[in-house]
Amino acid sequence: MDAALGITSPKWLAIADTLVMVFSGRDASLTAFDAYTNIDLWTRTTELATPEVVGEGTVRLSLPPSDTDRIDMGVVPSFQYSERQARLRIGFGRQRHGIRHYAVSDCLIVGIDDDGLATLELSHLRVE
């Protein structure tokens, strides 16, 4: 019925340079993300430390803005890739401490600290 009336769920875009995360619905949950990036600019490593997962959860905006649909994260993300582990770590900002990691799915772990989103960890990733 909502679609027939042209009513859609609210959607917000969190933008960090060329990475865009889409949050939608009444609970402002992460539904997608995309990064326009060049693998030649990624830091390649043989091994990324496996984060200690402390729980499971959903990524949500704590306070979605009411006056806009876009949030500038004010940071250029860093990309670290381990081909051997098939893992990509996307970092947001400087070296961060006190990061707590939560499993969002079998291939996404999110790192959160007191300042908010710190890392996205993607596994089972093959780059060709």
Short mmCIF file of C-alpha atoms in Angstrom, two decimals:
data_model
loop_
_atom_site.label_atom_id
_atom_site.label_comp_id
_atom_site.label_asym_id
_atom_site.label_seq_id
_atom_site.Cartn_x
_atom_site.Cartn_y
_atom_site.Cartn_z
CA MET A 1 0.00 0.00 0.00
CA ASP A 2 2.77 2.47 0.90
CA ALA A 3 4.49 1.93 -2.45
CA ALA A 4 1.22 2.45 -4.31
CA LEU A 5 0.83 5.81 -2.57
CA GLY A 6 4.42 6.83 -3.24
CA ILE A 7 5.37 6.55 0.44
CA THR A 8 8.88 5.25 0.92
CA SER A 9 10.96 4.43 3.96
CA PRO A 10 13.35 7.17 5.00
CA LYS A 11 16.89 6.77 3.68
CA TRP A 12 20.17 8.41 4.71
CA LEU A 13 23.58 8.32 3.06
CA ALA A 14 26.71 8.41 5.22
CA ILE A 15 29.55 9.55 2.96
CA ALA A 16 33.28 9.10 3.59
CA ASP A 17 35.06 10.34 0.47
CA THR A 18 34.23 7.70 -2.18
CA LEU A 19 32.56 5.28 0.24
CA VAL A 20 28.80 5.57 0.70
CA MET A 21 26.79 3.69 3.30
CA VAL A 22 23.02 3.52 2.96
CA PHE A 23 20.85 3.49 6.07
CA SER A 24 17.10 3.10 5.73
CA GLY A 25 13.87 2.28 7.45
CA ARG A 26 12.39 3.57 10.67
CA ASP A 27 15.31 2.18 12.64
CA ALA A 28 17.90 3.66 10.21
CA SER A 29 19.67 0.30 9.67
CA LEU A 30 22.62 -0.20 7.36
CA THR A 31 21.25 -1.74 4.18
CA ALA A 32 24.10 -1.30 1.69
CA PHE A 33 27.46 0.27 1.07
CA ASP A 34 29.58 0.96 -1.96
CA ALA A 35 33.08 2.29 -2.48
CA TYR A 36 34.54 3.66 -5.67
CA THR A 37 38.15 2.78 -5.01
CA ASN A 38 41.22 1.58 -6.84
CA ILE A 39 42.84 -1.59 -5.53
CA ASP A 40 46.24 -0.10 -6.41
CA LEU A 41 45.69 2.39 -3.58
CA TRP A 42 44.95 -0.31 -0.99
CA THR A 43 47.57 -1.39 1.53
CA ARG A 44 48.23 -5.04 0.80
CA THR A 45 49.30 -7.31 3.60
CA THR A 46 49.73 -11.04 4.04
CA GLU A 47 47.69 -11.08 7.23
CA LEU A 48 45.19 -8.84 8.98
CA ALA A 49 44.76 -9.41 12.70
CA THR A 50 41.46 -11.14 13.33
CA PRO A 51 39.24 -8.92 15.46
CA GLU A 52 37.81 -10.32 18.67
CA VAL A 53 34.05 -10.33 18.20
CA VAL A 54 32.18 -9.42 21.39
CA GLY A 55 28.65 -9.80 20.08
CA GLU A 56 26.24 -9.71 17.19
CA GLY A 57 24.13 -6.84 16.02
CA THR A 58 22.81 -4.48 13.41
CA VAL A 59 24.45 -1.24 12.33
CA ARG A 60 22.16 1.75 12.85
CA LEU A 61 22.43 5.51 12.85
CA SER A 62 22.20 6.63 16.45
CA LEU A 63 20.46 9.87 15.54
CA PRO A 64 19.37 10.21 11.90
CA PRO A 65 19.31 13.84 10.78
CA SER A 66 15.90 15.35 10.20
CA ASP A 67 16.98 18.18 7.89
CA THR A 68 18.96 16.23 5.27
CA ASP A 69 19.44 12.75 3.85
CA ARG A 70 23.27 12.96 3.77
CA ILE A 71 25.89 12.78 6.46
CA ASP A 72 29.49 13.77 5.75
CA MET A 73 31.67 11.50 7.86
CA GLY A 74 34.56 13.93 7.42
CA VAL A 75 37.16 11.24 6.80
CA VAL A 76 38.90 9.50 3.93
CA PRO A 77 38.72 5.75 4.59
CA SER A 78 41.78 3.53 4.43
CA PHE A 79 41.71 0.11 2.81
CA GLN A 80 43.84 -2.86 3.91
CA TYR A 81 43.59 -6.10 1.96
CA SER A 82 44.88 -9.60 2.60
CA GLU A 83 44.52 -11.73 -0.50
CA ARG A 84 45.60 -14.84 1.42
CA GLN A 85 42.81 -14.32 3.98
CA ALA A 86 40.36 -12.90 1.42
CA ARG A 87 39.71 -10.03 3.86
CA LEU A 88 39.35 -6.28 3.45
CA ARG A 89 39.48 -3.84 6.36
CA ILE A 90 38.08 -0.37 5.83
CA GLY A 91 39.25 2.07 8.49
CA PHE A 92 37.68 5.41 9.31
CA GLY A 93 40.22 7.94 10.51
CA ARG A 94 43.29 7.89 12.64
CA GLN A 95 44.56 5.02 14.75
CA ARG A 96 41.68 4.28 17.10
CA HIS A 97 41.64 2.52 20.44
CA GLY A 98 39.06 0.66 22.46
CA ILE A 99 37.33 -0.74 19.39
CA ARG A 100 34.59 -3.29 20.06
CA HIS A 101 33.77 -5.65 17.19
CA TYR A 102 30.33 -7.00 16.35
CA ALA A 103 29.33 -9.59 13.76
CA VAL A 104 26.65 -8.21 11.47
CA SER A 105 26.67 -11.19 9.10
CA ASP A 106 28.92 -14.13 8.26
CA CYS A 107 31.05 -11.81 6.10
CA LEU A 108 30.81 -8.41 7.86
CA ILE A 109 32.26 -7.38 11.21
CA VAL A 110 31.85 -3.80 12.36
CA GLY A 111 34.23 -2.06 14.75
CA ILE A 112 32.78 0.63 17.01
CA ASP A 113 34.50 2.88 19.54
CA ASP A 114 33.38 5.83 21.65
CA ASP A 115 33.57 8.09 18.57
CA GLY A 116 31.37 5.82 16.43
CA LEU A 117 32.15 3.65 13.42
CA ALA A 118 35.84 2.69 13.36
CA THR A 119 36.13 -0.22 10.90
CA LEU A 120 34.29 -2.45 8.48
CA GLU A 121 35.79 -5.93 8.06
CA LEU A 122 34.71 -7.89 5.00
CA SER A 123 35.63 -11.55 4.65
CA HIS A 124 35.28 -14.14 1.88
CA LEU A 125 36.31 -11.41 -0.56
CA ARG A 126 38.05 -12.18 -3.83
CA VAL A 127 39.34 -9.36 -5.97
CA GLU A 128 39.95 -9.99 -9.66
#
